[in-house]
Coordinates of C-alpha atoms and ligand atoms in Angstrom, one line a residue:
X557 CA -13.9 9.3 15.5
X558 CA -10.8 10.3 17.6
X559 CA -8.0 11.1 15.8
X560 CA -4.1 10.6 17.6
X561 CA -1.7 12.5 15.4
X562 CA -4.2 15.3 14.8
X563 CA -1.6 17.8 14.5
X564 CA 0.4 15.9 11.8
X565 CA 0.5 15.8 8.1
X566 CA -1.4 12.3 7.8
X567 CA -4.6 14.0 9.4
X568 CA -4.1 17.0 6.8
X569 CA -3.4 15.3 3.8
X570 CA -5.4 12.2 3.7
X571 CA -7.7 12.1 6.5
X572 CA -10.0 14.8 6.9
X573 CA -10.1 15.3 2.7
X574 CA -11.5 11.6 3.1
X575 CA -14.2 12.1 6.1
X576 CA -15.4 15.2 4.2
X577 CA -15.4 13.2 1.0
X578 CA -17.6 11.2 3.0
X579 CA -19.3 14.1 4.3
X580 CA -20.3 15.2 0.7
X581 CA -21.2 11.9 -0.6
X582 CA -23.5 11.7 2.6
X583 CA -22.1 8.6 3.7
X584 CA -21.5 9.6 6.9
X585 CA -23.5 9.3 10.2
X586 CA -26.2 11.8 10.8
X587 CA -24.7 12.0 14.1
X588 CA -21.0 12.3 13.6
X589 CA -18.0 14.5 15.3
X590 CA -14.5 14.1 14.7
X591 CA -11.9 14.8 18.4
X592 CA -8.3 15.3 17.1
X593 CA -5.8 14.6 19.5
X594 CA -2.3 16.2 19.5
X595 CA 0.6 17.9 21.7
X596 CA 0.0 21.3 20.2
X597 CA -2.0 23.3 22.1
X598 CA -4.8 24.3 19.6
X599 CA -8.1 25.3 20.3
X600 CA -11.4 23.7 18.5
X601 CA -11.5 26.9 16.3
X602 CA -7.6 26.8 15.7
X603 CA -7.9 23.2 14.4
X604 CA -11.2 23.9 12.8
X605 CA -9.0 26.4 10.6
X606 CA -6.3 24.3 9.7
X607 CA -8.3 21.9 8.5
X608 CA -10.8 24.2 6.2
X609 CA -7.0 24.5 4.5
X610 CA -6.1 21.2 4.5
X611 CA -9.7 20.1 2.9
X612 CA -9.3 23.3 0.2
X613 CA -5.7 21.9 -0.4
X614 CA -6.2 18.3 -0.4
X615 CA -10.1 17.2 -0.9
X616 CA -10.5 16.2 -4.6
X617 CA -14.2 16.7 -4.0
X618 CA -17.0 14.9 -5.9
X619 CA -19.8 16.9 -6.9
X620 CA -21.8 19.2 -3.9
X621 CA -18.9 20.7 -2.4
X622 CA -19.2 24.5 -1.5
X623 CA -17.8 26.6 1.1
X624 CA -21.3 26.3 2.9
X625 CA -21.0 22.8 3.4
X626 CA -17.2 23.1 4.3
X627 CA -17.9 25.2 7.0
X628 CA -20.7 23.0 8.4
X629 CA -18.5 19.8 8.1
X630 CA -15.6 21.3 9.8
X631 CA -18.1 22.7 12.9
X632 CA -18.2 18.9 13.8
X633 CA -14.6 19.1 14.2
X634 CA -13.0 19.0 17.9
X635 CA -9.4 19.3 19.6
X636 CA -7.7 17.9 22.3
X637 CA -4.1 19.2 23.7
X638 CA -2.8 16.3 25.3
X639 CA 0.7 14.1 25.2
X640 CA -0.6 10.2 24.5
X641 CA 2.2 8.6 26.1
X642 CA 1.1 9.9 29.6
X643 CA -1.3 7.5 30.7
X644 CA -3.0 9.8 32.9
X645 CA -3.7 12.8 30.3
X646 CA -6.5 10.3 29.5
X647 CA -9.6 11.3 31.7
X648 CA -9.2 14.6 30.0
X649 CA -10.5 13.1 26.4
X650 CA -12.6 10.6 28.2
X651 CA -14.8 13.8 29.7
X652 CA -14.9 15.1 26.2
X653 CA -15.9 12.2 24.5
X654 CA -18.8 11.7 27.3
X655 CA -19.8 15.3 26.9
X656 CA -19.9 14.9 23.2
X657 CA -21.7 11.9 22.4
X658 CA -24.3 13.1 24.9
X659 CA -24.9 16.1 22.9
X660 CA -24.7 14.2 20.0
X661 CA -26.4 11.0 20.0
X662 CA -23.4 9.0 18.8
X663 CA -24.6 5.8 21.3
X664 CA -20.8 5.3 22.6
X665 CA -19.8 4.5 19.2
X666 CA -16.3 5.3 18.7
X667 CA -13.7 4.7 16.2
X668 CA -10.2 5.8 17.5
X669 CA -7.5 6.5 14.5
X670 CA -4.1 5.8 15.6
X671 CA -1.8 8.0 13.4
X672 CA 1.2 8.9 15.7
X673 CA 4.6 7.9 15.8
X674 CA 4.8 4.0 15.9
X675 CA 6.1 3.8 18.9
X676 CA 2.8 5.2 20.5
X677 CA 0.8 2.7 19.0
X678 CA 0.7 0.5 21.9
X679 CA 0.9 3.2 24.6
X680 CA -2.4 4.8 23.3
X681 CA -4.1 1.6 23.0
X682 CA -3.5 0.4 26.9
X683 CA -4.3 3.7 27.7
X684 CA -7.3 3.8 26.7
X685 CA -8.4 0.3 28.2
X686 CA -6.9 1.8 31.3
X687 CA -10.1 4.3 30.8
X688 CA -12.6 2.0 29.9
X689 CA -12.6 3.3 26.6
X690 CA -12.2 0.3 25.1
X691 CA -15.0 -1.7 26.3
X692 CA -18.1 -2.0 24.2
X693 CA -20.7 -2.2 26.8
X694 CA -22.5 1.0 25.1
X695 CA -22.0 1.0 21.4
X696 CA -18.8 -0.5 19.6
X697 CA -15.1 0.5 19.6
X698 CA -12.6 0.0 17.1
X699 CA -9.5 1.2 16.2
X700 CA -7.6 1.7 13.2
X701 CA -3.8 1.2 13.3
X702 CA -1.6 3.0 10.7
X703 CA 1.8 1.5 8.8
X704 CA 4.5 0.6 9.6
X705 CA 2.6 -2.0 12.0
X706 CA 5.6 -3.5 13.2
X707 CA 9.6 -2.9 12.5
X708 CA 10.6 -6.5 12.3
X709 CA 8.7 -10.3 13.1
X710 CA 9.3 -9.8 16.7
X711 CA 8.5 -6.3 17.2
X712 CA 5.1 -6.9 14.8
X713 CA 4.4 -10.6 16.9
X714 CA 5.1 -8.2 20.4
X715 CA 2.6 -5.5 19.2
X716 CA -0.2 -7.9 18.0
X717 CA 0.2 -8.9 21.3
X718 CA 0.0 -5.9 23.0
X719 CA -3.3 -4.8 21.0
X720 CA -4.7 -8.1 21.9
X721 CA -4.5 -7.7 25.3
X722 CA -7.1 -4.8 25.3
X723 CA -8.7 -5.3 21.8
X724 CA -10.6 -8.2 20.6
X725 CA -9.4 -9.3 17.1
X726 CA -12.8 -7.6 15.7
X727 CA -11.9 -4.4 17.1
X728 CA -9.0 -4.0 15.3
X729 CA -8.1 -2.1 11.8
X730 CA -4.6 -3.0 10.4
X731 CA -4.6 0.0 7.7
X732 CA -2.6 -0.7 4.3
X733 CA -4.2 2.2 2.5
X734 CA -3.3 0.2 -1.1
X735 CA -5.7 -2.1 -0.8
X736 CA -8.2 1.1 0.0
X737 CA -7.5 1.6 -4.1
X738 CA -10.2 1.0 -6.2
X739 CA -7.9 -0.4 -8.9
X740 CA -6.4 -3.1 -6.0
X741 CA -9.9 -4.0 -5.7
X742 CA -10.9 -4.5 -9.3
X743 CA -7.5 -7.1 -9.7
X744 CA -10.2 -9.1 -7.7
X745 CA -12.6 -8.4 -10.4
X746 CA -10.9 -9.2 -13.2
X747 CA -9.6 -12.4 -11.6
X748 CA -12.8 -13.5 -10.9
X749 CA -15.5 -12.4 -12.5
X750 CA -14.1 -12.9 -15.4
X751 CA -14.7 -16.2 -17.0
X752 CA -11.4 -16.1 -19.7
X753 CA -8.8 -15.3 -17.0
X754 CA -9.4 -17.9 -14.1
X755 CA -8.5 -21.0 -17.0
X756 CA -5.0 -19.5 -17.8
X757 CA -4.2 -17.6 -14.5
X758 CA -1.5 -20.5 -13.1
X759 CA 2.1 -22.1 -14.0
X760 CA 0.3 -24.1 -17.1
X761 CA 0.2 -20.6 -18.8
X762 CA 1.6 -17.8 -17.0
X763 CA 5.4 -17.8 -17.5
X764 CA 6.3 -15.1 -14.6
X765 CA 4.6 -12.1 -12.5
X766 CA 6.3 -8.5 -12.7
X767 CA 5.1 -6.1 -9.8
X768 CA 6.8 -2.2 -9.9
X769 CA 6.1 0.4 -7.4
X770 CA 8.0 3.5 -8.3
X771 CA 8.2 6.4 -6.9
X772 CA 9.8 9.6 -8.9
X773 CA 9.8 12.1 -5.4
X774 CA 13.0 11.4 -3.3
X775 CA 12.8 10.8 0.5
X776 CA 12.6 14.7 1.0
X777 CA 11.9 16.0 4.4
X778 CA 11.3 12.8 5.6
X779 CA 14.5 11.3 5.8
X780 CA 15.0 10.6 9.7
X781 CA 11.8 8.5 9.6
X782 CA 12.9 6.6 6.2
X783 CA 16.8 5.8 8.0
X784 CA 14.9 3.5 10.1
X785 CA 12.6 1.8 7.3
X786 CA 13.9 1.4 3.7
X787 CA 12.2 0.5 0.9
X788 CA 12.0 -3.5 1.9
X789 CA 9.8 -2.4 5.2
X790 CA 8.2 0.8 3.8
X791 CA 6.7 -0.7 0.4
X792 CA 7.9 -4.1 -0.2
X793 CA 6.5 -5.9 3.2
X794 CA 3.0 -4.4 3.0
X795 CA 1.7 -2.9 -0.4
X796 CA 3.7 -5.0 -2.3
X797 CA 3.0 -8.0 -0.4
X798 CA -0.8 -6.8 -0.5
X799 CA -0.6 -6.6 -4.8
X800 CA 1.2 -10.4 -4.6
X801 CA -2.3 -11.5 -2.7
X802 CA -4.6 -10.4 -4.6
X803 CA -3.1 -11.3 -7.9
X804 CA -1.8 -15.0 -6.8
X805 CA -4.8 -16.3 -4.4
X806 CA -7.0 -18.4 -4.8
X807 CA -11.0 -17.9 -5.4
X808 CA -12.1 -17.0 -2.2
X809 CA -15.7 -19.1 -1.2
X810 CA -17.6 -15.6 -0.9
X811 CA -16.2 -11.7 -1.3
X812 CA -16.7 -11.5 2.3
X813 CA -13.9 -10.7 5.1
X814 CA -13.1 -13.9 6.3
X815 CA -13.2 -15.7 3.1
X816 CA -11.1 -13.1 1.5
X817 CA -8.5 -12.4 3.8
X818 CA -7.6 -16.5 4.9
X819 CA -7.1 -16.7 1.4
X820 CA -4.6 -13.8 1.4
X821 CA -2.9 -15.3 4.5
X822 CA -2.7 -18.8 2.3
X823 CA -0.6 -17.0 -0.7
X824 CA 1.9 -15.3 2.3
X825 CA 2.5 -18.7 4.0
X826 CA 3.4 -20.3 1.3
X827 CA 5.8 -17.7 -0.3
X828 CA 9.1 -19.9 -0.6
X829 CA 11.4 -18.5 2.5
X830 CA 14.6 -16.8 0.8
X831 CA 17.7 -18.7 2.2
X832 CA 21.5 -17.0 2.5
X833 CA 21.9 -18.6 -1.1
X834 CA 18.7 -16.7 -2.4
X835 CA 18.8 -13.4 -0.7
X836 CA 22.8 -13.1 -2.3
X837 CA 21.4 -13.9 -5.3
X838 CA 17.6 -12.5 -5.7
X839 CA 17.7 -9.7 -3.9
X840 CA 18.6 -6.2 -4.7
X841 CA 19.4 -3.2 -3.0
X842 CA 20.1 0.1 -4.4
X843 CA 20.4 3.7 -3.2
X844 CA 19.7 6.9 -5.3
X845 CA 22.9 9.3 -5.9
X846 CA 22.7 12.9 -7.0
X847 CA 22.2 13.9 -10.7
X848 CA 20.8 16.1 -13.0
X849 CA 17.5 15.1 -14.3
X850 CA 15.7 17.8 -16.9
X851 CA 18.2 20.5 -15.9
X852 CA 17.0 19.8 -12.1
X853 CA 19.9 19.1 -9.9
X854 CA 19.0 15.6 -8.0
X855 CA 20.5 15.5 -4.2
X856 CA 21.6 11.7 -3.6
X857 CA 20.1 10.0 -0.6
X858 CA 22.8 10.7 1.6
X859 CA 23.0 14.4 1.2
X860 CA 18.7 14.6 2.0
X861 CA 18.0 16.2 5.8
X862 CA 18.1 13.5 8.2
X863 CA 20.2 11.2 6.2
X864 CA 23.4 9.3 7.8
X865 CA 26.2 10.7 5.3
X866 CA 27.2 6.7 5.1
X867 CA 24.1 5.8 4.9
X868 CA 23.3 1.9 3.6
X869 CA 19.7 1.7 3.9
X870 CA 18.0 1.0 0.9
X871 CA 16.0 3.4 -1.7
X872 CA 15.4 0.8 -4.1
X873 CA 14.7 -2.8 -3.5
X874 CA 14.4 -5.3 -6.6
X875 CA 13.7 -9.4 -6.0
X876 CA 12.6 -12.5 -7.1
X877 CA 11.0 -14.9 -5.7
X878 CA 8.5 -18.0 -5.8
X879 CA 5.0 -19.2 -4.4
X880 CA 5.1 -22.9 -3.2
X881 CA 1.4 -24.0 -4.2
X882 CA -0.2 -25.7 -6.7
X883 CA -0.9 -23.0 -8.7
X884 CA 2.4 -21.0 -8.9
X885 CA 5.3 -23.9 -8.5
X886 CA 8.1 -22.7 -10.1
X887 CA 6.9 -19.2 -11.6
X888 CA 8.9 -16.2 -10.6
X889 CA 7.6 -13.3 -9.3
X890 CA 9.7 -10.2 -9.4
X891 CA 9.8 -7.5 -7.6
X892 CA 10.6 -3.9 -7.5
X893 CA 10.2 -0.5 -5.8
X894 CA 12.1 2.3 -5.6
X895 CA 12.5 6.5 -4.7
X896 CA 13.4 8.8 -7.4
X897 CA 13.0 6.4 -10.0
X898 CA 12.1 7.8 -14.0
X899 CA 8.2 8.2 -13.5
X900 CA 5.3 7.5 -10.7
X901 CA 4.1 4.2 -11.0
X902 CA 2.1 1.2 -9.2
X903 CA 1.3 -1.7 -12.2
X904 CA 1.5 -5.5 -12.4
X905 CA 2.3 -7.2 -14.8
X906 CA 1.5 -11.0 -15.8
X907 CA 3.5 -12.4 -19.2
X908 CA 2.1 -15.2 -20.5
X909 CA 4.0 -18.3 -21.8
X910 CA 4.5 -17.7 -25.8
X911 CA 3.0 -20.6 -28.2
X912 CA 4.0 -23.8 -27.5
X913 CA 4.8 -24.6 -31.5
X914 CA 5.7 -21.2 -33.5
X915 CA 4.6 -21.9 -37.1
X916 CA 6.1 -18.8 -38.8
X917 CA 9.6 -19.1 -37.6
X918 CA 10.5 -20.8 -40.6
X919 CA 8.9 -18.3 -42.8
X920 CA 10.8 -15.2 -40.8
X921 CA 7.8 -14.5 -39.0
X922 CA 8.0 -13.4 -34.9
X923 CA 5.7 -14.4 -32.0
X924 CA 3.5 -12.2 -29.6
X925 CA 4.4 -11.6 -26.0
X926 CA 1.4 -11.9 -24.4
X927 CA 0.7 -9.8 -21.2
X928 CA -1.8 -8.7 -19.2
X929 CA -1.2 -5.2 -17.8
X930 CA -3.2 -4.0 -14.5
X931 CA -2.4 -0.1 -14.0
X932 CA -2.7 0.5 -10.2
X933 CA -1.5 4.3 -10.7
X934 CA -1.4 6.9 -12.6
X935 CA -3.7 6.5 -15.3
X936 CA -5.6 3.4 -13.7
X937 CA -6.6 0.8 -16.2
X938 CA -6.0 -2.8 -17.8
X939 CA -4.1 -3.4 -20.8
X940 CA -3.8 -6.6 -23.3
X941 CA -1.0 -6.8 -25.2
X942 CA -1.2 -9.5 -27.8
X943 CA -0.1 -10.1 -31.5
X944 CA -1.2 -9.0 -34.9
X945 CA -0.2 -9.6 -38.3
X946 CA 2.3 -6.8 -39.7
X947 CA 0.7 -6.0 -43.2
X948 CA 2.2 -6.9 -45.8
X949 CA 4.9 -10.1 -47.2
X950 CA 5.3 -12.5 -44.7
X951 CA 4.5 -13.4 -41.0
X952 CA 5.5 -10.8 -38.9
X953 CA 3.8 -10.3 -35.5
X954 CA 3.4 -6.8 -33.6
X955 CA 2.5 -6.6 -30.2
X956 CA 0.1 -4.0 -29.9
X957 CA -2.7 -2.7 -27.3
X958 CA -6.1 -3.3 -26.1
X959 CA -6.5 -0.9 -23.0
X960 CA -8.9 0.2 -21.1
X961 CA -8.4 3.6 -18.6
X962 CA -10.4 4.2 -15.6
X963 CA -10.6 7.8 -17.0
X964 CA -13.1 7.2 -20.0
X965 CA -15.4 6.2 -16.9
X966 CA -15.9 10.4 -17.1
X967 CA -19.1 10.6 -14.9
X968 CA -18.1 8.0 -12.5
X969 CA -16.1 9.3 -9.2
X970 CA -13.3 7.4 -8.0
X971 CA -12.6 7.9 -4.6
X972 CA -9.6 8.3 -2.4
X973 CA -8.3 5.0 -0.5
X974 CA -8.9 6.2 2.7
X975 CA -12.3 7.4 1.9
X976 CA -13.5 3.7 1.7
X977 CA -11.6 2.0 3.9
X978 CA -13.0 4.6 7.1
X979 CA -16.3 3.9 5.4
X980 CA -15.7 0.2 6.0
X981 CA -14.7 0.8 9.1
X982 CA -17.5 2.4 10.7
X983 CA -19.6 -0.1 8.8
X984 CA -17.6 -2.9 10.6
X985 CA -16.5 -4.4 7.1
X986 CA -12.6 -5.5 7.8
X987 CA -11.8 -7.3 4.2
X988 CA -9.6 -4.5 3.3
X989 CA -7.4 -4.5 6.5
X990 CA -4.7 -6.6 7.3
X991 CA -5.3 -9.6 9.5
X992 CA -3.2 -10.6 12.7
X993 CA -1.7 -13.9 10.8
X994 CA -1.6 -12.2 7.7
X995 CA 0.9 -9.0 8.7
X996 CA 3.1 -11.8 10.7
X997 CA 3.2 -14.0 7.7
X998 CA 4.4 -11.3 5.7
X999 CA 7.1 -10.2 8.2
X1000 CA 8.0 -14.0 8.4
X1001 CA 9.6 -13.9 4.3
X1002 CA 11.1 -10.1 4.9
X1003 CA 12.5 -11.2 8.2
X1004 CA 15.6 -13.2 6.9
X1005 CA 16.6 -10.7 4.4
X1006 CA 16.5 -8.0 7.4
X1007 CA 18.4 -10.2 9.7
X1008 CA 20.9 -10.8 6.4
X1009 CA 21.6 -7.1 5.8
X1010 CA 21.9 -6.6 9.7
X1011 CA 24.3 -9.3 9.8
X1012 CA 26.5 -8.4 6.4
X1013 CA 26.3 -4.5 6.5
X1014 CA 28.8 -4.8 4.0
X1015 CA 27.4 -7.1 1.2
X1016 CA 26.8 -4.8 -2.0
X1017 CA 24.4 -2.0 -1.6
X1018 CA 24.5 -0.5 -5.6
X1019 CA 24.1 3.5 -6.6
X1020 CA 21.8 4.6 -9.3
X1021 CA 22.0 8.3 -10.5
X1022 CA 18.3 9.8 -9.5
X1023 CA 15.9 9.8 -12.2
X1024 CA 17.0 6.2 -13.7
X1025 CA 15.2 2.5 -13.1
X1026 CA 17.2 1.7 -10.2
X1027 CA 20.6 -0.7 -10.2
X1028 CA 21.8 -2.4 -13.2
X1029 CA 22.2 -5.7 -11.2
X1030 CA 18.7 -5.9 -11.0
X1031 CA 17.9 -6.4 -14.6
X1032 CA 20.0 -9.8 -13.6
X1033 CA 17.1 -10.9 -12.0
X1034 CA 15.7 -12.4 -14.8
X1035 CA 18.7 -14.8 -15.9
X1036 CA 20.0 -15.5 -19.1
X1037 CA 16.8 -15.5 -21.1
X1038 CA 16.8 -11.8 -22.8
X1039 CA 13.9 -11.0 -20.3
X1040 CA 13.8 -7.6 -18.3
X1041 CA 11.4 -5.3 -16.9
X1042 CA 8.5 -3.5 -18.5
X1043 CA 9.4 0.2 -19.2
X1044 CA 6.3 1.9 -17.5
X1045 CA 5.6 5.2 -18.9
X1046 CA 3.0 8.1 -17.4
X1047 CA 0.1 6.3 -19.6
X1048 CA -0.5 2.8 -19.5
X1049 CA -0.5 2.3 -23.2
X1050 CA 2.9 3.4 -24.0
X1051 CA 5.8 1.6 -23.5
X1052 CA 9.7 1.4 -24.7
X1053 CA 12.4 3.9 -23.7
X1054 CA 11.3 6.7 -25.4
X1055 CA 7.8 7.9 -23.6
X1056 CA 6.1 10.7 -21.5
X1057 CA 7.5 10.1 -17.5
Ligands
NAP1453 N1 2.0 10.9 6.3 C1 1.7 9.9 5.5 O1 1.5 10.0 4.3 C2 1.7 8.5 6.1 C3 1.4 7.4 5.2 C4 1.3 6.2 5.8 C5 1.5 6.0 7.1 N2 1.7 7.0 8.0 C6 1.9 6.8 9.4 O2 1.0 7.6 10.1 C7 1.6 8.0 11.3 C8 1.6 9.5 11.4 O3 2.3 10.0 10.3 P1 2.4 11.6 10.0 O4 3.2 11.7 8.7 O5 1.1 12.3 10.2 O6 3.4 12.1 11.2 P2 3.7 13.5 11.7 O7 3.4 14.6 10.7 O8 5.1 13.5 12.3 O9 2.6 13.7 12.9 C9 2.7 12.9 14.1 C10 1.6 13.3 15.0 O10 1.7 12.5 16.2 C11 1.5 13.5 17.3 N3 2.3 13.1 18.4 C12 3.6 12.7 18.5 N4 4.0 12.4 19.7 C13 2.9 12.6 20.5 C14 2.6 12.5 21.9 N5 3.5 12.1 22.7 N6 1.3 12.8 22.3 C15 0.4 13.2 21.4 N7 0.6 13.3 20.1 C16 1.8 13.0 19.6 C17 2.0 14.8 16.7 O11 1.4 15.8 17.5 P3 2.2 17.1 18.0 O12 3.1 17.5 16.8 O13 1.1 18.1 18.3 O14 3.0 16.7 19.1 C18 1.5 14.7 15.3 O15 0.1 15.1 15.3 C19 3.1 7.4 11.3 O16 3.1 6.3 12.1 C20 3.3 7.1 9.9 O17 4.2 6.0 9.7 C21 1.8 8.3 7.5

């Protein structure tokens, strides 16, 4: 596996905890070496180092790790000093590679990780077909292309193309670590191996779809990077997007890639596109100000490093909007995501449509708000919430909780995103990355609202103080009917106002 971006904090954090996750687990190839490339001019031993750190720092390691069998994963580990957006820096990694899978055994397989900035993405990719690294005439290539694939339609449409020029479809690993989650996954599960839910998952029954992503960390030190994104490209257009799949599609024929991801691209092309009308209306942006939350004094978004003192890109994004099939006509989905929101949290949430005849109105009684509650992160889990009697005189209902938390699972280990999608990926299984179609599709509904703001820098962008749920205006969302968002809390069983963030 060759690493671009070896040097950076994507590599540290996230990507060689998950090979020696891997490592541990024994999942990986007998014959197995990892080449990170980078500008900085470390040697094998110098990046051997930083990354014993980085795996002491950032592995949560399943049983069988020891320092033993740190030290013999990290000797597999090798460094290249070169700048990827010079074509002809190439030959250098091309002799390594040769050297190396000699040595090794690895049969020219290769698996090249493209983590640097986006705009090398293509660069590094014609490169290497400009080296014949690319060709799979001894063992197979593939390579695995981080977020943010693509800035806009066009620029996603241009570098699809670009790959494809050099890169078969097959070859190529769109990443969207979410759906790496094991709790992404299991909505799959739940939807369909479960015999009660399939029946009552569609408009007959379902009355609208909550998704929140929230984040409580602000943009900290990576402000420059976020200017150009926002919280519509950085979370809404993939993850988000990703969560509305996998809860709205339809049964695929098999769990299998192709099966699986058409029916993904089905539930993206038929997302109703926003017009002007819509996009004034449905969507919300925010942007954090400063504040004091706990005693902790909150910078605003404009004062973080990097940050454009006026500033209008968005830290918080709330929207609604509808899925034009058979299944979903007319039911709302809404949306949200957000930086330094009250608490951490990934969930989804589907509210079922109350009784259609409420017997114990008359009697003073109440009804149940039924809703089924699918905990991405923290404290992973589902959660019913359905109606019981209040004891006592009269007909009074009380939502309460049937839950169930990945955590009682004690002996079972749950591992990291990225440990399973570069599993897949060596194994050649693409379900869990994106599809060409599928990442255009998805850029095709964000597009107008992108082109809307560019157009009308003006139209309202609303402050929240740090450490609340994001803009006011959002809660309008949901019209006149007394509906709002779920209050998340830290665990998945409490609710309300008042609860552990
Ligand atoms: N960090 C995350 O959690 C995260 C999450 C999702 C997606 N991503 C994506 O992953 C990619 C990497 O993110 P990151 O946070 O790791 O960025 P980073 O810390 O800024 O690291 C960038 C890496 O790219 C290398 N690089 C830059 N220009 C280069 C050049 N001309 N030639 C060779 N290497 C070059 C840098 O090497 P030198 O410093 O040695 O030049 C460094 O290793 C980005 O596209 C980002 O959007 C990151």
């Amino acid at each position: 596996m060759i690493i671009f971006g070896a040097s950076g904090d994507l590599t540290r954090r996230k990507l060689i905890p998950a090979l020696y996750n891997l490592y541990l687990q024994d999942l990986l190839p007998e014959r197995f070496g990892v080449v990170g490339v980078g500008r900085k001019p470390y040697t094998d031993e110098i990046f051997r180092e930083q990354m014993s750190a980085a795996i002491k720092a950032f592995a949560v390691s399943p049983p069988g790790d020891s320092p033993e069998k740190a030290k013999d994963f990290v000797s597999q580990l090798y460094y290249t000093s070169l700048d990827t957006s010079d074509p002809a820096s190439y030959s250098v990694l091309k002799q390594k590679l040769e050297k190396l899978d000699k040595e090794k055994g690895c049969m020219g397989n290769l698996i090249f990780y493209v983590a640097t900035p986006p705009s090398l993405y293509a660069p590094v990719a014609h490169s290497l077909a400009e080296h014949g690294l690319t060709r799979e005439k001894s063992g197979w290539r593939r390579i695995i292309v981080e977020k943010p694939f693509g800035y806009d339609l066009e620029s996603s449409r241009d570098l699809n193309k670009r790959f494809r020029e050099v890169f078969s479809e097959e070859q190529i690993y769109r990443i969207d670590h979410y759906l790496g989650k094991e709790t992404v996954q299991n909505i799959m599960v739940t939807r369909f191996s479960n015999g009660i839910f399939e029946p009552i998952w569609n408009r007959n029954y379902v009355s609208h779809v909550e998704i929140t992503a929230a984040e409580s960390l602000g943009v900290g030190e990576r402000g420059g990077y976020y200017e150009g994104s926002g919280a519509l490209r950085d979370m809404f257009q993939n993850h988000i997007l990703q969560l509305v799949a996998l809860v709205s599609m339809e049964p695929p024929v098999w769990a299998d890639s192709a099966s699986i991801r058409t029916e993904m691209v089905k539930v993206f092309d038929s997302i109703r596109p926003l017009t002007t009308e819509d996009i004034e209306r449905d969507v919300i942006r925010g942007q954090y100000s400063g504040s004091v939350v706990r005693g902790e004094t909150m910078k605003g978004y404009r004062e973080e490093t990097g940050v454009d003192q006026e500033s209008r890109t968005e830290t918080y994004l709330g929207l609604k909007f509808f899925i034009d099939n058979w299944r979903w006509k007319d039911v709302p989905f809404y949306a949200r995501t957000g930086k330094r929101l009250p608490t951490r949290v990934t969930e989804i949430v589907v509210h079922f449509e109350s009784t259609p005849h409420h017997i114990f109105y008359h009697m003073g009684g109440t009804d149940a708000h039924n809703q089924l509650i699918i905990r991405i992160q923290p404290d992973e889990g589902i959660l019913i919430k359905f109606g019981m009697k209040v004891p006592g005189t009269g007909y009074n209902v009380q939502d309460v909780n049937m839950d169930f938390h990945y955590s009682s699972l004690s002996d079972v280990y749950l591992p990291a995103a990225y440990e399973r999608l570069l599993l897949d990926c060596m194994l050649g299984d693409s379900t869990l990355y994106a599809r060409r179609d599928a990442v255009e599709s998805a850029w095709r509904f964000v597009d107008p609202i992108l082109q809307y703001w560019k157009q009308n820098p003006t139209r309202a962008l609303y402050g929240y103080p740090a450490g609340t749920w994001g803009p006011q205006e959002a809660d309008g969302l949901f019209g006149e009917k007394g509906l709002t968002w779920r209050h998340p809390c830290k665990n998945l069983a409490d609710d309300g106002e008042y609860c552990e963030l």
